PDB file of C-alpha atoms in Angstrom:
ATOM      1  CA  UNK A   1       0.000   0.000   0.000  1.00 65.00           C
ATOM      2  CA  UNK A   2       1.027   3.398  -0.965  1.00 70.00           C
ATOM      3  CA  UNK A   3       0.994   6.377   1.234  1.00 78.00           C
ATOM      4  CA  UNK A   4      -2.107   8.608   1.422  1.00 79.00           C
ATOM      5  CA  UNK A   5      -1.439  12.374  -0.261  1.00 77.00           C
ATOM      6  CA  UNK A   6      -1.447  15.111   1.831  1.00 79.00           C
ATOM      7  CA  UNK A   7      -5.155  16.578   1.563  1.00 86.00           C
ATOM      8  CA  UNK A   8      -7.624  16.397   4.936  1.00 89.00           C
ATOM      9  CA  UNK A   9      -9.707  14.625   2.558  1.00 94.00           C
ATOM     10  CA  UNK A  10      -7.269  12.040   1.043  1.00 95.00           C
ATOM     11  CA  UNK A  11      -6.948  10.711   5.095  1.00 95.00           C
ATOM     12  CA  UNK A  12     -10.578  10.713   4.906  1.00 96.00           C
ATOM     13  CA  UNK A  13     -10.984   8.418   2.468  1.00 97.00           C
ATOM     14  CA  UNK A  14      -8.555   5.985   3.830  1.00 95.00           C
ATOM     15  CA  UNK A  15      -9.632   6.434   7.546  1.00 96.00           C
ATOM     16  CA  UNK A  16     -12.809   5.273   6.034  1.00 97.00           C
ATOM     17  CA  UNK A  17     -12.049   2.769   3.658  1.00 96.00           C
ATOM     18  CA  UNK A  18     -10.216   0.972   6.483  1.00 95.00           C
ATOM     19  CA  UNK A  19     -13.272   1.449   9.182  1.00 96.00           C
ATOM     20  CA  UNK A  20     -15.958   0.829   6.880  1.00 94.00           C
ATOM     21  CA  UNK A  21     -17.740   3.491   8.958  1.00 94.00           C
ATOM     22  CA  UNK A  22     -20.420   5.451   7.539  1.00 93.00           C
ATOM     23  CA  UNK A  23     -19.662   8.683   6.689  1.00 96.00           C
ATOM     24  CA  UNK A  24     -21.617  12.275   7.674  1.00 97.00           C
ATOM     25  CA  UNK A  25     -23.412  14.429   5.472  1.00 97.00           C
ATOM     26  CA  UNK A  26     -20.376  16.741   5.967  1.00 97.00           C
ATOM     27  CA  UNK A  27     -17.765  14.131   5.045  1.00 97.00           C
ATOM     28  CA  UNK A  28     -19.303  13.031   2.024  1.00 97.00           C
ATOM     29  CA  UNK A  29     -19.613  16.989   1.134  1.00 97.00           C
ATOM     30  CA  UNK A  30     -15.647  17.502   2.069  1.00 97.00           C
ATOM     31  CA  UNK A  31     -14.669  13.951  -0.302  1.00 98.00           C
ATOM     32  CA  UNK A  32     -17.150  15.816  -2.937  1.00 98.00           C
ATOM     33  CA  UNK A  33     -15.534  18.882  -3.191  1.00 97.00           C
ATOM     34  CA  UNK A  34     -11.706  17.553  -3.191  1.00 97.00           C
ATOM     35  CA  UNK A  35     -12.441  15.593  -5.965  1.00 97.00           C
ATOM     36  CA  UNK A  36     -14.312  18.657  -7.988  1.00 97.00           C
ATOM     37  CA  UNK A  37     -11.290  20.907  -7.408  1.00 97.00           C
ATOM     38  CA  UNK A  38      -8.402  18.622  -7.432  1.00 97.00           C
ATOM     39  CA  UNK A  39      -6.130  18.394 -10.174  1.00 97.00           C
ATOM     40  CA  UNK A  40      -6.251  15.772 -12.904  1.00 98.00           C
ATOM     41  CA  UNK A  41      -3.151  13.835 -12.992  1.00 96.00           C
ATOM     42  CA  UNK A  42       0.132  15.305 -14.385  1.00 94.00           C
ATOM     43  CA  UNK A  43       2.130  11.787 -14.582  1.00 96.00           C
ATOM     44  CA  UNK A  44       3.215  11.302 -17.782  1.00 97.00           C
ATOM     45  CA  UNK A  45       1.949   7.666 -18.548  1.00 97.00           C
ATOM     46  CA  UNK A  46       2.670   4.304 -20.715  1.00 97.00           C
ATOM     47  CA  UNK A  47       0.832   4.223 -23.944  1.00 96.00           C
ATOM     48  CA  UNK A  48      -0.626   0.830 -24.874  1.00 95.00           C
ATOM     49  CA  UNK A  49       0.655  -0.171 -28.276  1.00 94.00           C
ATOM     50  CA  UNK A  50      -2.508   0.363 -30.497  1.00 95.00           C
ATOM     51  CA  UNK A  51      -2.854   3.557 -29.159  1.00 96.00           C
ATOM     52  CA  UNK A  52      -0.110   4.991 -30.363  1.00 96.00           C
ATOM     53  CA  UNK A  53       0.169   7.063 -33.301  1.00 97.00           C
ATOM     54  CA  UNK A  54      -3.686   8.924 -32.383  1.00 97.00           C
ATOM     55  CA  UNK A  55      -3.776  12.230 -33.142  1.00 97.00           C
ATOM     56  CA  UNK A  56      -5.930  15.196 -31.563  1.00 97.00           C
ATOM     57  CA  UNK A  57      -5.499  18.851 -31.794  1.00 95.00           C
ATOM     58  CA  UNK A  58      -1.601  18.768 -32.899  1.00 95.00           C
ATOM     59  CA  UNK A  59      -1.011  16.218 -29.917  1.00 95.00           C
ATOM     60  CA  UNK A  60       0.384  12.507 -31.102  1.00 97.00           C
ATOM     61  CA  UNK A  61      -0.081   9.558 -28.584  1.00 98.00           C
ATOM     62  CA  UNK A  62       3.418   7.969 -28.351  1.00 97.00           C
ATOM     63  CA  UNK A  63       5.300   5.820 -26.252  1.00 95.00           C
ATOM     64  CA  UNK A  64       4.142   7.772 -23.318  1.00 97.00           C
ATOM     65  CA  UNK A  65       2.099  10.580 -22.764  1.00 97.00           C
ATOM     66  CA  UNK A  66       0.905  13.177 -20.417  1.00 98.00           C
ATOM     67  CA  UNK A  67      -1.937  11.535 -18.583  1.00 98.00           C
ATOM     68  CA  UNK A  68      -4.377  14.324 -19.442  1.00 98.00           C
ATOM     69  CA  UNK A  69      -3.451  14.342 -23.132  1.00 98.00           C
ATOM     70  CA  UNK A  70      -3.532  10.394 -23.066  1.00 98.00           C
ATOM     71  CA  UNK A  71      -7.073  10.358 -21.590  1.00 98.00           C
ATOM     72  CA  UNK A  72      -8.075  13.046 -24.128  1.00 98.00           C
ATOM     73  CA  UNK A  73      -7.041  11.622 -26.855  1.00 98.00           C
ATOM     74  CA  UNK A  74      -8.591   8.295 -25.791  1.00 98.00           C
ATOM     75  CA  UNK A  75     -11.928   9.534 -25.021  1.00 98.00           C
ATOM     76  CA  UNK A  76     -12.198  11.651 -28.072  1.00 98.00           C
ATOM     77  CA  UNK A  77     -10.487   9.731 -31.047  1.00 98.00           C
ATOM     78  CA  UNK A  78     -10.588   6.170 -30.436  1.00 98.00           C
ATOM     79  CA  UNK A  79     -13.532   5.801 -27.900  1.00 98.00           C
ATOM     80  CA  UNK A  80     -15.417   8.694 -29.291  1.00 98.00           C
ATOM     81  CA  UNK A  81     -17.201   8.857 -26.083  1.00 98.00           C
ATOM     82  CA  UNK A  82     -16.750  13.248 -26.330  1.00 98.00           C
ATOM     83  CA  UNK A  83     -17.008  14.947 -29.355  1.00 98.00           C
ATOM     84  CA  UNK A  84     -14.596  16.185 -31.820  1.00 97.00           C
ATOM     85  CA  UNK A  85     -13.583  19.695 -30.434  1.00 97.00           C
ATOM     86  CA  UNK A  86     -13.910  18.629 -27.557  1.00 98.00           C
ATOM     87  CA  UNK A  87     -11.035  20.653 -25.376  1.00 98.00           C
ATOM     88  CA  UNK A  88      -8.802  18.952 -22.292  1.00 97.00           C
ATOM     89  CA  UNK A  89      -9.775  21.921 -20.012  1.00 98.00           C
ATOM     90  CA  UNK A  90     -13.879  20.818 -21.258  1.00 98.00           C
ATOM     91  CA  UNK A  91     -13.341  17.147 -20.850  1.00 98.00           C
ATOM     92  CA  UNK A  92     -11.836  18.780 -16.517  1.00 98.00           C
ATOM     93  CA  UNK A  93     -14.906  20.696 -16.736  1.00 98.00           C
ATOM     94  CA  UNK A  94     -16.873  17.976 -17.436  1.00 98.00           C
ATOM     95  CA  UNK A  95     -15.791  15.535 -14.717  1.00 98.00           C
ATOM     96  CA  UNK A  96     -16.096  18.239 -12.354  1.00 98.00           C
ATOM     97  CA  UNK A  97     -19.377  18.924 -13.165  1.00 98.00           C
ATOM     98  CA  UNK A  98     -20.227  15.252 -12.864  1.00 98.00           C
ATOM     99  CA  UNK A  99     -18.733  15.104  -9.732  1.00 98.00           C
ATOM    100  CA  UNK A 100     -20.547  17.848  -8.094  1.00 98.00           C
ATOM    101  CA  UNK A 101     -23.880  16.901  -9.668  1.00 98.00           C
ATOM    102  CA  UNK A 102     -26.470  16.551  -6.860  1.00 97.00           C
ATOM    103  CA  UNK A 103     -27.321  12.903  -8.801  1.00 97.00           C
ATOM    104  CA  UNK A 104     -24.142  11.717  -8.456  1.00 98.00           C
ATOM    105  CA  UNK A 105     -23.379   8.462  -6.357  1.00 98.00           C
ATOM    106  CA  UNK A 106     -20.138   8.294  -4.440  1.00 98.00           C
ATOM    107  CA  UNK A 107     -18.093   5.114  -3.484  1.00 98.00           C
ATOM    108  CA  UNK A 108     -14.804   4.587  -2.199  1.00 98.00           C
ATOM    109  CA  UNK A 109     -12.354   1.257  -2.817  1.00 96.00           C
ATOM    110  CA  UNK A 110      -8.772   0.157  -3.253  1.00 94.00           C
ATOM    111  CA  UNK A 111      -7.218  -0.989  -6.307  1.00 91.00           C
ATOM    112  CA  UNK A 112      -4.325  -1.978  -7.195  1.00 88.00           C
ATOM    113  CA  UNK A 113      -2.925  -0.950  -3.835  1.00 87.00           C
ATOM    114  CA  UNK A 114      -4.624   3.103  -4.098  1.00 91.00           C
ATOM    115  CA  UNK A 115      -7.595   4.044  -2.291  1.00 95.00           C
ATOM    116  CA  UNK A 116      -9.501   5.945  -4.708  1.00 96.00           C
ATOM    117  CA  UNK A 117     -13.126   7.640  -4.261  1.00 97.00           C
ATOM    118  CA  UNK A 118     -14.994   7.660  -7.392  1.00 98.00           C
ATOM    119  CA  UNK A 119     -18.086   9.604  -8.739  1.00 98.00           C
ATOM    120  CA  UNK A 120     -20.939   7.868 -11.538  1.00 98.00           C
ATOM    121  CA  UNK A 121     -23.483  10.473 -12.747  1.00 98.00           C
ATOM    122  CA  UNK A 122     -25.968  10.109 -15.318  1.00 98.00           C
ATOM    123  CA  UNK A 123     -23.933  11.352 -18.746  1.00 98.00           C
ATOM    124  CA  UNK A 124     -27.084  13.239 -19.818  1.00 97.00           C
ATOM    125  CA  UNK A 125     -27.029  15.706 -16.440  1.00 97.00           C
ATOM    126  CA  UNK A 126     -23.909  17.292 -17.353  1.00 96.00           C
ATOM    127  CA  UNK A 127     -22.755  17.088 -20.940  1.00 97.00           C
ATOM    128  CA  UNK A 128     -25.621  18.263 -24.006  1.00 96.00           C
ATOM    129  CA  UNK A 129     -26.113  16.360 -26.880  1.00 96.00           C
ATOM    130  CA  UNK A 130     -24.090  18.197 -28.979  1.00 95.00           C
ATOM    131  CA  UNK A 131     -20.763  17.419 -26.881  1.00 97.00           C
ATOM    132  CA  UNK A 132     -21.698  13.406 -26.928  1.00 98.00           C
ATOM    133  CA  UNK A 133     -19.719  11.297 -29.314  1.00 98.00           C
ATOM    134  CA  UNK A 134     -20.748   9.100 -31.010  1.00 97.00           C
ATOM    135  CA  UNK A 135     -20.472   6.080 -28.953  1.00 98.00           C
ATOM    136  CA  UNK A 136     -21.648   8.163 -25.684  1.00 98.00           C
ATOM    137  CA  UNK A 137     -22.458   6.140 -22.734  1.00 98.00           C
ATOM    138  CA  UNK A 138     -25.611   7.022 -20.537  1.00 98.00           C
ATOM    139  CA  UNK A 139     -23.490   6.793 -17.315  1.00 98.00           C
ATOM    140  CA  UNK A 140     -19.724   8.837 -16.437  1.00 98.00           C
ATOM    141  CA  UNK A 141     -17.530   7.295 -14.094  1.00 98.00           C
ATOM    142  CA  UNK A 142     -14.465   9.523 -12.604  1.00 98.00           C
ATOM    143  CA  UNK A 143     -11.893   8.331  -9.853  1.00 98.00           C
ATOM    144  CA  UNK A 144      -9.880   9.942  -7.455  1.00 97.00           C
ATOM    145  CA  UNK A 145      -6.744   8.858  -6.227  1.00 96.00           C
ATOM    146  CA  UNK A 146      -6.668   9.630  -2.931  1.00 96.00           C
ATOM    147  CA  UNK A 147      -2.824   8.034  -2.466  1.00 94.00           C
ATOM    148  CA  UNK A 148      -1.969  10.579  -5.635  1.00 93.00           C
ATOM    149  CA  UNK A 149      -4.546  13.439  -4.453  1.00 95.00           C
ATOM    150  CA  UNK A 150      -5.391  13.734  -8.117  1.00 96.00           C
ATOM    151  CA  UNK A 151      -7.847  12.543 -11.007  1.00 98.00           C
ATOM    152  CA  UNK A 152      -7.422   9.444 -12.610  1.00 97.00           C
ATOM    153  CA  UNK A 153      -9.806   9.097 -15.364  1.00 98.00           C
ATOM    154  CA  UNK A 154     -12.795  10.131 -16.074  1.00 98.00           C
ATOM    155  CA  UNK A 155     -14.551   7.845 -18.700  1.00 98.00           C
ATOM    156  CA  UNK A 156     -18.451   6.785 -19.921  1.00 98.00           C
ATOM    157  CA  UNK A 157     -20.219   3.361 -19.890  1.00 98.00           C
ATOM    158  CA  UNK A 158     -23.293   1.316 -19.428  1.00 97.00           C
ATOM    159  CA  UNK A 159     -22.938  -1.461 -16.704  1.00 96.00           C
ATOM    160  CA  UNK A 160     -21.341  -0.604 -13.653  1.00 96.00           C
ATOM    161  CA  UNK A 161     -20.165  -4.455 -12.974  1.00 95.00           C
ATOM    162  CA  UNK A 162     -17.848  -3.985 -15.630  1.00 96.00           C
ATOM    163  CA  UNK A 163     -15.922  -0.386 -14.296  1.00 95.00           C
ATOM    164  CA  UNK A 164     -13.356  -2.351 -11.963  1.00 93.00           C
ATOM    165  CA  UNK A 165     -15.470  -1.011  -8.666  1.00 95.00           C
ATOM    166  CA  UNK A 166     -15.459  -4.018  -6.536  1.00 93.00           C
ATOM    167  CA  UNK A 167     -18.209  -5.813  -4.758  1.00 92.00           C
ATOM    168  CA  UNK A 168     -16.696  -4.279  -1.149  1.00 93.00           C
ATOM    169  CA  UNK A 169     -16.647  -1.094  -2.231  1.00 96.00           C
ATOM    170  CA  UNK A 170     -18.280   1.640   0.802  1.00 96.00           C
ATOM    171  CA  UNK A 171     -21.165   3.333  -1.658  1.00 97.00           C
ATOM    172  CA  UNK A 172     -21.522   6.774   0.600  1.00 97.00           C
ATOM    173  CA  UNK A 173     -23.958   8.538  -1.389  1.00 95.00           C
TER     174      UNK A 173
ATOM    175  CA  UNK B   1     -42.707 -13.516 -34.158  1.00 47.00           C
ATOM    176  CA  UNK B   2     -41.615 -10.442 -35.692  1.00 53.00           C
ATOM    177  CA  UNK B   3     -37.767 -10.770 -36.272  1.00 59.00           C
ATOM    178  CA  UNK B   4     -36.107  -7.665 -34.432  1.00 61.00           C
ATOM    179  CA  UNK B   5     -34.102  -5.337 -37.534  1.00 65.00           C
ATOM    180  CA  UNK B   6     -30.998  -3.340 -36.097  1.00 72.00           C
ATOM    181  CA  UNK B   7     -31.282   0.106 -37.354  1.00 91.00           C
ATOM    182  CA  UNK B   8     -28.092   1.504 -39.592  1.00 94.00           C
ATOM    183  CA  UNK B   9     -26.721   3.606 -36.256  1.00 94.00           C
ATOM    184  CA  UNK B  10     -26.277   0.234 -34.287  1.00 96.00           C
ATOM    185  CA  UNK B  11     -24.987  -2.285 -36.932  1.00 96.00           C
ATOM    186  CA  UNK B  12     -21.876   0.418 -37.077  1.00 97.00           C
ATOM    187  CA  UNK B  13     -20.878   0.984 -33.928  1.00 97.00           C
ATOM    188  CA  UNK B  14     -21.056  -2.928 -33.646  1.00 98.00           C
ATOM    189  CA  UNK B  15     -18.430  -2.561 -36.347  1.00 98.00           C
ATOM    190  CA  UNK B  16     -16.642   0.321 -34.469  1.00 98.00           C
ATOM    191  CA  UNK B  17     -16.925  -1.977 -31.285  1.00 98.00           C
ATOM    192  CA  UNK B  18     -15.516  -4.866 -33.170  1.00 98.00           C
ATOM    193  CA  UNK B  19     -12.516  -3.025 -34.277  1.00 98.00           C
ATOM    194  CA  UNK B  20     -11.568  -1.514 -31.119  1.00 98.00           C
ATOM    195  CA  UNK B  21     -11.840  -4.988 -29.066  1.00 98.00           C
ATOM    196  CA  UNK B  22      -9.717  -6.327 -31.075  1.00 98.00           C
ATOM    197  CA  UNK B  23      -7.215  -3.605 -31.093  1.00 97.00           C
ATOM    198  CA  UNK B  24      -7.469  -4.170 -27.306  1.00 98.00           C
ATOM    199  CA  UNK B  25      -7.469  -7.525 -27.081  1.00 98.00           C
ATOM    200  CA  UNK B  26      -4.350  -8.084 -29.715  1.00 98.00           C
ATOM    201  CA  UNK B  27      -2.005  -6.028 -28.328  1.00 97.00           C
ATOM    202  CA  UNK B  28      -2.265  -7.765 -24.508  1.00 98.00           C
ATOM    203  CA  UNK B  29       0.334 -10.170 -25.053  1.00 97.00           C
ATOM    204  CA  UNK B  30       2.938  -7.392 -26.156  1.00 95.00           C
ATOM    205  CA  UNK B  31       2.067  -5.415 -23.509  1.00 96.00           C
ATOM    206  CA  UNK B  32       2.950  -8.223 -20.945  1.00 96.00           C
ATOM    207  CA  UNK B  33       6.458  -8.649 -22.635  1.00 96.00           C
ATOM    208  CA  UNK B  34       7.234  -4.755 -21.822  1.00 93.00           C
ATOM    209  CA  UNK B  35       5.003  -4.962 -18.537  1.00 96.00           C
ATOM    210  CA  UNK B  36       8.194  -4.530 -16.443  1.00 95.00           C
ATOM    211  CA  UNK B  37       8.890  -1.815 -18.006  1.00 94.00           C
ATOM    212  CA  UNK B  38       5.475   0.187 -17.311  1.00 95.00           C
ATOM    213  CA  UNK B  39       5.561   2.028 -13.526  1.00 94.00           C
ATOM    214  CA  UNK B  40       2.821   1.519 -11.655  1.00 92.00           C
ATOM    215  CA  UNK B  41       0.607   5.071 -12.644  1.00 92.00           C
ATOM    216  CA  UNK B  42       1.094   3.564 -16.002  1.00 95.00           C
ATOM    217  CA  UNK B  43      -0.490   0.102 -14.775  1.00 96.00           C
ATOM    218  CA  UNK B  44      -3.235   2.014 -12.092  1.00 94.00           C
ATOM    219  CA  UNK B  45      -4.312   3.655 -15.619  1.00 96.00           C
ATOM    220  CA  UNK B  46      -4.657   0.579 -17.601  1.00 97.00           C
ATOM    221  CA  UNK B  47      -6.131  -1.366 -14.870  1.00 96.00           C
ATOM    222  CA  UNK B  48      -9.107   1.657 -14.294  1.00 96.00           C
ATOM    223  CA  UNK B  49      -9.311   2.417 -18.107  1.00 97.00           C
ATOM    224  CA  UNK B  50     -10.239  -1.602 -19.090  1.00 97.00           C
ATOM    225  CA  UNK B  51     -13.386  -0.581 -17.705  1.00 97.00           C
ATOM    226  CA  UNK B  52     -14.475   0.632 -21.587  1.00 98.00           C
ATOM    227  CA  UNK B  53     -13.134  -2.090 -23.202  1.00 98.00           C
ATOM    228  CA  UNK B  54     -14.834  -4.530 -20.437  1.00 98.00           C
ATOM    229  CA  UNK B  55     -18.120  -2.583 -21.384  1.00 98.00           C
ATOM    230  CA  UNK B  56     -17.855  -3.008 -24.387  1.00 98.00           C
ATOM    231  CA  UNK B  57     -17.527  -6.479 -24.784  1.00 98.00           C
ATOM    232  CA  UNK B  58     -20.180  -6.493 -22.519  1.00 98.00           C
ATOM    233  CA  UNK B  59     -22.504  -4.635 -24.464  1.00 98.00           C
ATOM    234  CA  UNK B  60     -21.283  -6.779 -27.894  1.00 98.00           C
ATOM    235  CA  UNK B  61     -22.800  -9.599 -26.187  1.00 98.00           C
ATOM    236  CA  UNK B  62     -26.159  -8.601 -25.486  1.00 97.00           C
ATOM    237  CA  UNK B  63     -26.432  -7.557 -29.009  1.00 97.00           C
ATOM    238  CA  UNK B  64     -25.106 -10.939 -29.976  1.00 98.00           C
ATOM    239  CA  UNK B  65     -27.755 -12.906 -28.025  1.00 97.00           C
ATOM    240  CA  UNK B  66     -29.959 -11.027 -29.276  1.00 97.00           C
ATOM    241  CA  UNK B  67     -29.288 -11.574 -33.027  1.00 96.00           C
ATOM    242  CA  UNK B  68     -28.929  -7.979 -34.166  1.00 97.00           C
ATOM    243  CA  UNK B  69     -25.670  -9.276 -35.580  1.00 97.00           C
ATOM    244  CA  UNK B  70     -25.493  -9.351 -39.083  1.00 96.00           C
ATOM    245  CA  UNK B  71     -23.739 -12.670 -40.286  1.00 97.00           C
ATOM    246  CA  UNK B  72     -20.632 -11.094 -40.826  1.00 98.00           C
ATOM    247  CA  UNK B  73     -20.297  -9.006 -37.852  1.00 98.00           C
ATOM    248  CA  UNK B  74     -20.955 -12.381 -36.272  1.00 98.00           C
ATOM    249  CA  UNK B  75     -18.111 -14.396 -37.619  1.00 98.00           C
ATOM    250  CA  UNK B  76     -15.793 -11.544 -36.670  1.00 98.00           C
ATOM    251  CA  UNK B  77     -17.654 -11.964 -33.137  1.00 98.00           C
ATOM    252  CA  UNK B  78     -16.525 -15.283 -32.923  1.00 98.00           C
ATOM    253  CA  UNK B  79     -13.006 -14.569 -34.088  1.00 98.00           C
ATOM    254  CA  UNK B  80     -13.237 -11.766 -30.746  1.00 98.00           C
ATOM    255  CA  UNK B  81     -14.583 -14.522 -28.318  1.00 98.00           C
ATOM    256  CA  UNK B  82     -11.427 -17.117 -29.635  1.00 98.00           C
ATOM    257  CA  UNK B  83      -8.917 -14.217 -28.731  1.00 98.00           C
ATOM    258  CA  UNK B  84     -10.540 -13.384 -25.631  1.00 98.00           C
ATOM    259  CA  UNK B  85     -10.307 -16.782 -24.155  1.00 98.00           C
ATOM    260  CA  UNK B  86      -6.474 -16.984 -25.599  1.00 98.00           C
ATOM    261  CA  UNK B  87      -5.895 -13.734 -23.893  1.00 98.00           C
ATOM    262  CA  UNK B  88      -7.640 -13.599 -20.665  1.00 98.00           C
ATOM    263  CA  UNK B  89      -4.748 -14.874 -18.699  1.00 98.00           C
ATOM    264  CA  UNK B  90      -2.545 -12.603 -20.059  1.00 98.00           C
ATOM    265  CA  UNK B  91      -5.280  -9.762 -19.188  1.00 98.00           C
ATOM    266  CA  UNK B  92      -5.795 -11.163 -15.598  1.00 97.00           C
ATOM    267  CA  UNK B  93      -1.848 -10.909 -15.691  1.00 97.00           C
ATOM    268  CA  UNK B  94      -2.091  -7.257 -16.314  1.00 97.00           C
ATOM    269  CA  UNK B  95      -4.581  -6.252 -14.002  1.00 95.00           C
ATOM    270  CA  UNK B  96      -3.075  -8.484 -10.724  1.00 92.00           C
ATOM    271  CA  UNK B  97       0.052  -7.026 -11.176  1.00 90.00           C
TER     272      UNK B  97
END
């Protein structure tokens, strides 16, 4: 296991991962808001082979990437789950916005050795129409690491058994 | 019974779905070889990010049961489910470690 980041809220999430307490109303709001403001990740990451060579807005996916511009890339060329014009600091807005949406459910897990708190919204509260791609998804998943104290991902789909959130996972909202 | 016709806008993203699964799926085994290699933000991103991929497969086989396949989107279907099952070690691999 990693160590937590330094955020209140990153201690938070591992004080209660490890209880399995339930959390307060003001908790929940405090996990809420550090994952609406906090940064998306600024590793630069390992491209998967098929990946490479994608192209978006004068950015090529190679060997490794900036996480953001990997992500991008990825959810706008070859998922085409935003749409073509879509911006990196739109695709932030957008997660944030998810995030923060009253409909949102929160749950918070391990994996792979993180704890990470993670957000799934109904796709249709926060991004129109007109910014969908073309293979959209009705629900958006983003994650938190809470060991990093940044954004992870931020991605769309349809059936939440198949996002990676475990069966133990501590749904607090 | 009425035999169900899947319109134009589903039959291609089957395709689209078809293609990237099996981008995903082929390139699994060359990713192990360099695994090593990959730190482990690198492998927390691939492990969250399979999540579309999963979903995807998952959706490919509702659509499958349910015969909206056309005959040749179902061949390549098959093909997907054969490198699936040679892969999903290699994939479980990737994920545990």
């Amino acid at each position: 296991m990693s160590q937590l980041g330094q955020h209140p809220s990153d201690r938070l999430i591992g004080e209660l991962i490890a209880s399995r307490r339930a959390a307060s109303a003001e908790e929940i709001a405090q996990i809420v808001e550090r994952m609406a403001t906090a940064p998306f990740s600024s590793r630069v990451v390992r491209v998967p082979m098929k990946e490479r060579g994608a192209a978006y807005q004068g950015q090529i996916l190679t060997a490794r990437a900036p996480s953001l511009v990997y992500h991008l890339v990825k959810r706008v060329v070859i998922e085409e789950q935003w749409a073509r014009g879509t911006t990196a600091a739109r695709y932030l807005a957008d997660l944030a916005q998810a995030v923060r949406n009253p409909a949102a459910r929160l749950v918070i897990y391990e994996r792979r050795g993180q704890r990470v708190a993670a957000t799934i919204t109904p796709t249709g509260r926060v991004i129109p129409a007109t910014r969908l791609g073309i293979d959209a998804l009705p629900e958006l998943l983003v994650v938190y690491s809470a060991d990093s104290s940044m954004i992870v991902t931020g991605y769309q789909f349809s059936r939440l058994d198949q996002t990676g959130v475990p069966g133990e996972a501590l749904w607090l909202k | 019974m009425a035999q169900v016709v899947p319109d134009a806008e589903l039959l291609a993203r089957i395709d689209r779905y078809l293609d990237y699964l099996f981008d995903q799926w082929e390139q699994l085994p060359e990713m192990a070889a360099e695994w090593d290699e990959w730190d482990p933000d690198s492998r927390l991103t691939f492990a969250l990010n399979w999540g579309v991929p999963a979903d995807r497969l998952a959706q490919l086989r509702g659509w499958a049961d349910a015969g909206l396949l056309t005959p040749a989107q179902r061949r390549r279907y098959d093909d997907l489910l054969r490198l699936v099952a040679r892969n999903q070690d290699t994939l479980t691999y990737l994920l545990e470690n």
